[in-house]
């Protein structure tokens, strides 16, 4: 913590933390008070049925990997209202994800204005009801392991800590237990490694070792889950809903490029208020970069003049 407070003022860190806590606690209120009528309640129902002894993908079935149902089964097993418990879990997940974004930016030594924008906008976007549809969605729970995967990958790459590549892949494995798009960090990290090979920054042998560790980490959670469903008799359906169905669903949408663009713009309407913050942040970053470059040129000029004299 000392290292962080040396880089950014302590008051800045406290205010930033209070902002994201307030945004998240208030933002997850819909999960506890007015959860969605479709997916949120369906997942909660299935979770409750698992506690009654039903077997997932055999006695009760839905087109999602098991992670979301296990979280709901845990919430249903508590004495509090299940949706209140789910809201508390979501608060922990979202706070962890936003703090993970902060630590990533801190490790990358980004400008303070970029940190403010990224952290605050992440907290806002992750808690918008428009994107959460009443909470208790698979996308909510995979945010934390996805962010942690990227954080572990960056630390492993910068500080040459090999086992963190394994941890990075493991986090991706956890994310995909909720939804296949949780694979995104793994794909991004693999693309980054390939780019480093192309640039000549790392050799093929090192890249191969990184890829192996990432892949091993990804597979580990699924080995345990596959063994569990093999014993219960639901392995084939587990693989179907987790891997086969998402591709069939995606290909079945068959939207034109214009329809996809229109759908994307519709989903981004709620973020228009952040555009001004983006512009201000970019202007401040450019201003700082410009003056830093000018000061560096002046300093180098003084050094050359002194050396000449």
Short mmCIF file of C-alpha atoms in Angstrom, two decimals:
data_model
loop_
_atom_site.label_atom_id
_atom_site.label_comp_id
_atom_site.label_asym_id
_atom_site.label_seq_id
_atom_site.Cartn_x
_atom_site.Cartn_y
_atom_site.Cartn_z
CA UNK A 1 0.00 0.00 0.00
CA UNK A 2 2.92 2.33 0.69
CA UNK A 3 4.02 2.02 -2.93
CA UNK A 4 0.55 2.96 -4.14
CA UNK A 5 0.17 5.95 -1.83
CA UNK A 6 3.57 7.23 -2.93
CA UNK A 7 2.45 7.19 -6.54
CA UNK A 8 -1.02 8.65 -6.05
CA UNK A 9 -2.00 10.98 -3.15
CA UNK A 10 -3.62 9.20 -0.20
CA UNK A 11 -6.65 11.52 -0.34
CA UNK A 12 -7.10 10.62 -4.01
CA UNK A 13 -7.14 6.90 -3.20
CA UNK A 14 -9.63 7.34 -0.34
CA UNK A 15 -12.03 9.45 -2.43
CA UNK A 16 -11.75 7.04 -5.36
CA UNK A 17 -12.48 4.05 -3.10
CA UNK A 18 -15.49 5.79 -1.54
CA UNK A 19 -16.85 6.61 -5.00
CA UNK A 20 -16.67 3.04 -6.31
CA UNK A 21 -18.08 1.62 -3.04
CA UNK A 22 -21.03 4.04 -3.17
CA UNK A 23 -21.66 3.36 -6.87
CA UNK A 24 -21.54 -0.40 -6.33
CA UNK A 25 -23.59 -0.65 -3.13
CA UNK A 26 -26.33 1.60 -4.50
CA UNK A 27 -26.04 0.07 -7.96
CA UNK A 28 -26.64 -3.50 -6.80
CA UNK A 29 -29.85 -2.47 -5.06
CA UNK A 30 -31.97 -3.74 -7.95
CA UNK A 31 -30.74 -7.30 -7.36
CA UNK A 32 -32.04 -7.26 -3.79
CA UNK A 33 -35.17 -5.12 -4.29
CA UNK A 34 -36.38 -5.69 -7.87
CA UNK A 35 -34.59 -8.61 -9.54
CA UNK A 36 -35.27 -9.39 -13.18
CA UNK A 37 -38.40 -11.41 -13.89
CA UNK A 38 -36.72 -13.79 -16.36
CA UNK A 39 -33.11 -15.01 -16.02
CA UNK A 40 -32.52 -13.75 -12.49
CA UNK A 41 -35.49 -15.62 -11.04
CA UNK A 42 -34.97 -18.67 -13.24
CA UNK A 43 -31.39 -19.06 -12.00
CA UNK A 44 -32.57 -18.57 -8.41
CA UNK A 45 -35.28 -21.23 -8.88
CA UNK A 46 -32.82 -23.75 -10.30
CA UNK A 47 -30.37 -23.02 -7.48
CA UNK A 48 -33.12 -23.70 -4.96
CA UNK A 49 -34.02 -26.95 -6.69
CA UNK A 50 -30.41 -28.13 -6.50
CA UNK A 51 -30.65 -27.71 -2.73
CA UNK A 52 -33.74 -29.94 -2.84
CA UNK A 53 -31.64 -32.75 -4.29
CA UNK A 54 -32.26 -32.40 -8.03
CA UNK A 55 -29.32 -33.06 -10.35
CA UNK A 56 -28.28 -30.34 -12.77
CA UNK A 57 -28.64 -31.23 -16.50
CA UNK A 58 -30.46 -34.46 -15.56
CA UNK A 59 -33.50 -33.55 -13.42
CA UNK A 60 -33.41 -29.84 -14.22
CA UNK A 61 -31.85 -28.12 -17.23
CA UNK A 62 -30.97 -24.71 -18.65
CA UNK A 63 -28.59 -23.46 -21.35
CA UNK A 64 -25.89 -22.17 -19.01
CA UNK A 65 -22.69 -23.64 -17.49
CA UNK A 66 -23.00 -24.65 -13.83
CA UNK A 67 -21.35 -21.64 -12.14
CA UNK A 68 -24.46 -19.44 -12.04
CA UNK A 69 -26.59 -22.24 -10.57
CA UNK A 70 -24.05 -23.08 -7.86
CA UNK A 71 -23.90 -19.42 -6.79
CA UNK A 72 -27.69 -19.34 -6.58
CA UNK A 73 -27.76 -22.63 -4.69
CA UNK A 74 -25.40 -21.12 -2.13
CA UNK A 75 -27.58 -18.00 -1.82
CA UNK A 76 -30.72 -20.14 -1.41
CA UNK A 77 -29.08 -22.14 1.39
CA UNK A 78 -28.64 -19.03 3.58
CA UNK A 79 -31.16 -17.79 6.14
CA UNK A 80 -31.43 -14.35 4.50
CA UNK A 81 -33.49 -13.64 1.39
CA UNK A 82 -31.65 -15.26 -1.55
CA UNK A 83 -31.67 -12.09 -3.65
CA UNK A 84 -30.24 -10.08 -0.77
CA UNK A 85 -27.42 -12.63 -0.50
CA UNK A 86 -26.91 -12.46 -4.28
CA UNK A 87 -26.71 -8.65 -4.07
CA UNK A 88 -23.98 -8.96 -1.41
CA UNK A 89 -22.07 -11.44 -3.58
CA UNK A 90 -22.38 -9.10 -6.56
CA UNK A 91 -21.06 -6.18 -4.48
CA UNK A 92 -17.94 -8.22 -3.63
CA UNK A 93 -17.52 -9.30 -7.26
CA UNK A 94 -17.94 -5.82 -8.76
CA UNK A 95 -15.78 -4.11 -6.13
CA UNK A 96 -13.08 -6.73 -6.72
CA UNK A 97 -13.28 -6.21 -10.49
CA UNK A 98 -13.06 -2.41 -10.25
CA UNK A 99 -10.17 -2.58 -7.79
CA UNK A 100 -8.52 -5.03 -10.17
CA UNK A 101 -8.82 -2.41 -12.93
CA UNK A 102 -7.12 0.09 -10.62
CA UNK A 103 -4.21 -2.25 -9.86
CA UNK A 104 -3.76 -3.01 -13.56
CA UNK A 105 -3.51 0.71 -14.34
CA UNK A 106 -1.18 1.23 -11.41
CA UNK A 107 1.19 -1.50 -12.62
CA UNK A 108 1.13 0.00 -16.12
CA UNK A 109 2.07 3.44 -14.67
CA UNK A 110 -0.76 5.23 -16.43
CA UNK A 111 -1.62 8.90 -16.05
CA UNK A 112 -3.75 9.78 -13.01
CA UNK A 113 -6.55 11.14 -15.25
CA UNK A 114 -6.68 7.84 -17.14
CA UNK A 115 -6.95 6.03 -13.79
CA UNK A 116 -9.82 8.26 -12.63
CA UNK A 117 -11.75 7.79 -15.87
CA UNK A 118 -11.20 4.03 -16.15
CA UNK A 119 -12.05 3.23 -12.53
CA UNK A 120 -15.09 5.50 -12.20
CA UNK A 121 -16.51 4.58 -15.61
CA UNK A 122 -16.00 0.87 -14.84
CA UNK A 123 -17.94 1.26 -11.60
CA UNK A 124 -20.74 3.12 -13.42
CA UNK A 125 -21.03 0.75 -16.38
CA UNK A 126 -20.89 -2.42 -14.29
CA UNK A 127 -23.77 -1.17 -12.15
CA UNK A 128 -26.14 0.21 -14.80
CA UNK A 129 -29.48 -1.57 -14.63
CA UNK A 130 -29.71 -1.44 -18.44
CA UNK A 131 -26.78 -3.86 -18.70
CA UNK A 132 -27.73 -5.92 -15.64
CA UNK A 133 -31.44 -6.49 -16.32
CA UNK A 134 -32.23 -6.85 -12.64
CA UNK A 135 -28.98 -8.53 -11.61
CA UNK A 136 -28.01 -12.16 -11.03
CA UNK A 137 -26.68 -12.59 -14.56
CA UNK A 138 -23.75 -14.76 -15.63
CA UNK A 139 -21.93 -11.70 -17.00
CA UNK A 140 -21.81 -10.16 -13.53
CA UNK A 141 -19.99 -13.07 -11.90
CA UNK A 142 -17.38 -13.57 -14.60
CA UNK A 143 -16.09 -9.97 -14.37
CA UNK A 144 -13.91 -10.57 -11.31
CA UNK A 145 -12.06 -13.69 -12.56
CA UNK A 146 -11.66 -12.06 -15.99
CA UNK A 147 -10.04 -8.94 -14.53
CA UNK A 148 -7.90 -11.02 -12.17
CA UNK A 149 -6.69 -13.09 -15.13
CA UNK A 150 -5.44 -9.95 -16.89
CA UNK A 151 -3.87 -8.63 -13.67
CA UNK A 152 -2.00 -11.91 -13.03
CA UNK A 153 -0.87 -12.04 -16.66
CA UNK A 154 0.57 -8.52 -16.60
CA UNK A 155 2.38 -9.09 -13.29
CA UNK A 156 3.71 -12.43 -14.53
CA UNK A 157 4.96 -10.88 -17.76
CA UNK A 158 6.55 -7.80 -16.20
CA UNK A 159 8.11 -9.52 -13.18
CA UNK A 160 8.78 -12.93 -14.75
CA UNK A 161 6.75 -14.93 -12.19
CA UNK A 162 5.86 -18.10 -14.10
CA UNK A 163 3.23 -19.55 -11.75
CA UNK A 164 1.11 -16.42 -12.21
CA UNK A 165 0.57 -17.44 -15.85
CA UNK A 166 -1.00 -20.62 -14.44
CA UNK A 167 -3.12 -18.50 -12.07
CA UNK A 168 -4.16 -16.30 -14.99
CA UNK A 169 -5.40 -19.29 -16.95
CA UNK A 170 -7.12 -20.68 -13.84
CA UNK A 171 -9.12 -17.45 -13.48
CA UNK A 172 -10.24 -17.78 -17.11
CA UNK A 173 -11.35 -21.33 -16.35
CA UNK A 174 -13.47 -20.02 -13.46
CA UNK A 175 -14.94 -17.30 -15.70
CA UNK A 176 -15.97 -19.82 -18.37
CA UNK A 177 -17.86 -21.81 -15.72
CA UNK A 178 -20.37 -18.96 -15.90
CA UNK A 179 -20.34 -18.23 -19.64
CA UNK A 180 -18.14 -19.02 -22.63
CA UNK A 181 -17.27 -15.32 -23.28
CA UNK A 182 -15.22 -15.62 -20.10
CA UNK A 183 -12.61 -17.02 -22.50
CA UNK A 184 -11.90 -13.47 -23.75
CA UNK A 185 -8.88 -12.77 -21.48
CA UNK A 186 -7.23 -16.02 -22.59
CA UNK A 187 -7.66 -15.06 -26.25
CA UNK A 188 -6.36 -11.54 -25.60
CA UNK A 189 -3.34 -12.84 -23.68
CA UNK A 190 -2.56 -15.36 -26.42
CA UNK A 191 -2.79 -12.61 -29.04
CA UNK A 192 -0.43 -10.45 -26.96
CA UNK A 193 2.13 -13.26 -26.75
CA UNK A 194 1.95 -13.76 -30.53
CA UNK A 195 2.46 -10.02 -31.00
CA UNK A 196 5.54 -10.14 -28.76
CA UNK A 197 6.94 -12.96 -30.92
CA UNK A 198 6.29 -10.90 -34.05
CA UNK A 199 8.07 -7.89 -32.51
CA UNK A 200 10.99 -10.06 -31.41
CA UNK A 201 10.50 -9.18 -27.73
CA UNK A 202 10.31 -12.84 -26.67
CA UNK A 203 11.45 -16.09 -28.21
CA UNK A 204 9.27 -18.94 -29.42
CA UNK A 205 10.31 -21.20 -26.52
CA UNK A 206 9.26 -18.66 -23.88
CA UNK A 207 5.99 -17.98 -25.72
CA UNK A 208 5.28 -21.72 -25.87
CA UNK A 209 5.85 -22.07 -22.11
CA UNK A 210 3.50 -19.15 -21.40
CA UNK A 211 0.83 -20.64 -23.64
CA UNK A 212 1.17 -24.04 -21.95
CA UNK A 213 0.83 -22.53 -18.47
CA UNK A 214 -2.19 -20.45 -19.49
CA UNK A 215 -3.85 -23.49 -21.05
CA UNK A 216 -3.11 -25.73 -18.07
CA UNK A 217 -4.64 -23.15 -15.73
CA UNK A 218 -7.72 -22.89 -17.95
CA UNK A 219 -8.26 -26.65 -17.95
CA UNK A 220 -7.83 -27.25 -14.19
CA UNK A 221 -11.30 -26.01 -13.03
CA UNK A 222 -12.98 -27.87 -15.87
CA UNK A 223 -11.27 -31.15 -14.94
CA UNK A 224 -12.87 -31.03 -11.48
CA UNK A 225 -16.25 -29.98 -12.88
CA UNK A 226 -16.14 -32.65 -15.61
CA UNK A 227 -15.31 -35.31 -13.03
CA UNK A 228 -18.25 -34.18 -10.87
CA UNK A 229 -20.74 -34.36 -13.75
CA UNK A 230 -19.26 -37.62 -15.00
CA UNK A 231 -20.11 -39.15 -11.64
CA UNK A 232 -23.65 -37.70 -11.73
CA UNK A 233 -24.25 -38.66 -15.37
CA UNK A 234 -24.62 -35.15 -16.79
CA UNK A 235 -21.23 -34.74 -18.51
CA UNK A 236 -22.51 -34.76 -22.09
CA UNK A 237 -25.11 -32.08 -21.35
CA UNK A 238 -22.52 -30.04 -19.46
CA UNK A 239 -20.32 -29.96 -22.57
CA UNK A 240 -23.32 -29.25 -24.79
CA UNK A 241 -24.60 -26.20 -22.89
CA UNK A 242 -21.11 -24.88 -22.12
CA UNK A 243 -19.45 -25.17 -25.53
CA UNK A 244 -21.72 -26.46 -28.33
CA UNK A 245 -24.88 -24.41 -27.74
CA UNK A 246 -23.21 -20.93 -27.63
CA UNK A 247 -21.86 -21.43 -31.17
CA UNK A 248 -25.22 -22.70 -32.43
CA UNK A 249 -26.98 -19.72 -30.83
CA UNK A 250 -24.50 -17.26 -32.32
CA UNK A 251 -24.76 -18.66 -35.82
CA UNK A 252 -28.56 -18.75 -35.57
CA UNK A 253 -28.79 -14.98 -34.95
CA UNK A 254 -27.77 -14.25 -38.59
CA UNK A 255 -27.87 -10.44 -38.26
CA UNK A 256 -26.62 -8.13 -40.98
CA UNK A 257 -23.75 -5.71 -40.34
CA UNK A 258 -26.24 -2.80 -40.19
CA UNK A 259 -28.45 -4.65 -37.69
CA UNK A 260 -25.45 -5.45 -35.51
CA UNK A 261 -24.35 -1.78 -35.58
CA UNK A 262 -27.86 -0.59 -34.70
CA UNK A 263 -28.06 -3.06 -31.83
CA UNK A 264 -24.67 -1.93 -30.55
CA UNK A 265 -25.63 1.76 -30.66
CA UNK A 266 -28.87 1.00 -28.86
CA UNK A 267 -26.99 -0.73 -26.05
CA UNK A 268 -24.57 2.19 -25.70
CA UNK A 269 -27.25 4.88 -25.33
CA UNK A 270 -26.96 4.81 -21.54
CA UNK A 271 -23.26 5.65 -21.74
CA UNK A 272 -23.68 8.95 -23.59
CA UNK A 273 -23.21 10.86 -20.33
CA UNK A 274 -19.70 9.40 -20.08
CA UNK A 275 -18.62 10.87 -23.42
CA UNK A 276 -17.89 14.24 -21.84
CA UNK A 277 -15.77 12.55 -19.17
CA UNK A 278 -13.86 10.71 -21.91
CA UNK A 279 -13.17 13.96 -23.78
CA UNK A 280 -12.05 15.77 -20.63
CA UNK A 281 -9.83 12.88 -19.57
CA UNK A 282 -8.21 12.60 -23.00
CA UNK A 283 -7.63 16.37 -23.09
CA UNK A 284 -5.94 16.27 -19.68
CA UNK A 285 -3.77 13.30 -20.66
CA UNK A 286 -2.71 15.00 -23.93
CA UNK A 287 -2.00 18.25 -22.07
CA UNK A 288 0.21 16.46 -19.52
CA UNK A 289 1.99 14.48 -22.24
CA UNK A 290 2.61 17.63 -24.26
CA UNK A 291 4.08 19.61 -21.37
CA UNK A 292 6.15 16.63 -20.21
CA UNK A 293 7.60 16.34 -23.72
CA UNK A 294 8.37 20.09 -23.80
CA UNK A 295 10.06 19.92 -20.38
CA UNK A 296 12.08 16.88 -21.49
CA UNK A 297 13.28 18.72 -24.63
CA UNK A 298 14.23 21.77 -22.57
CA UNK A 299 16.08 19.60 -20.06
CA UNK A 300 17.99 17.74 -22.80
CA UNK A 301 18.85 21.10 -24.39
CA UNK A 302 20.29 22.39 -21.11
CA UNK A 303 22.32 19.19 -20.67
CA UNK A 304 23.80 19.49 -24.18
CA UNK A 305 24.60 23.18 -23.65
CA UNK A 306 26.32 22.42 -20.34
CA UNK A 307 28.29 19.58 -21.89
CA UNK A 308 29.36 21.86 -24.78
CA UNK A 309 30.51 24.61 -22.45
#
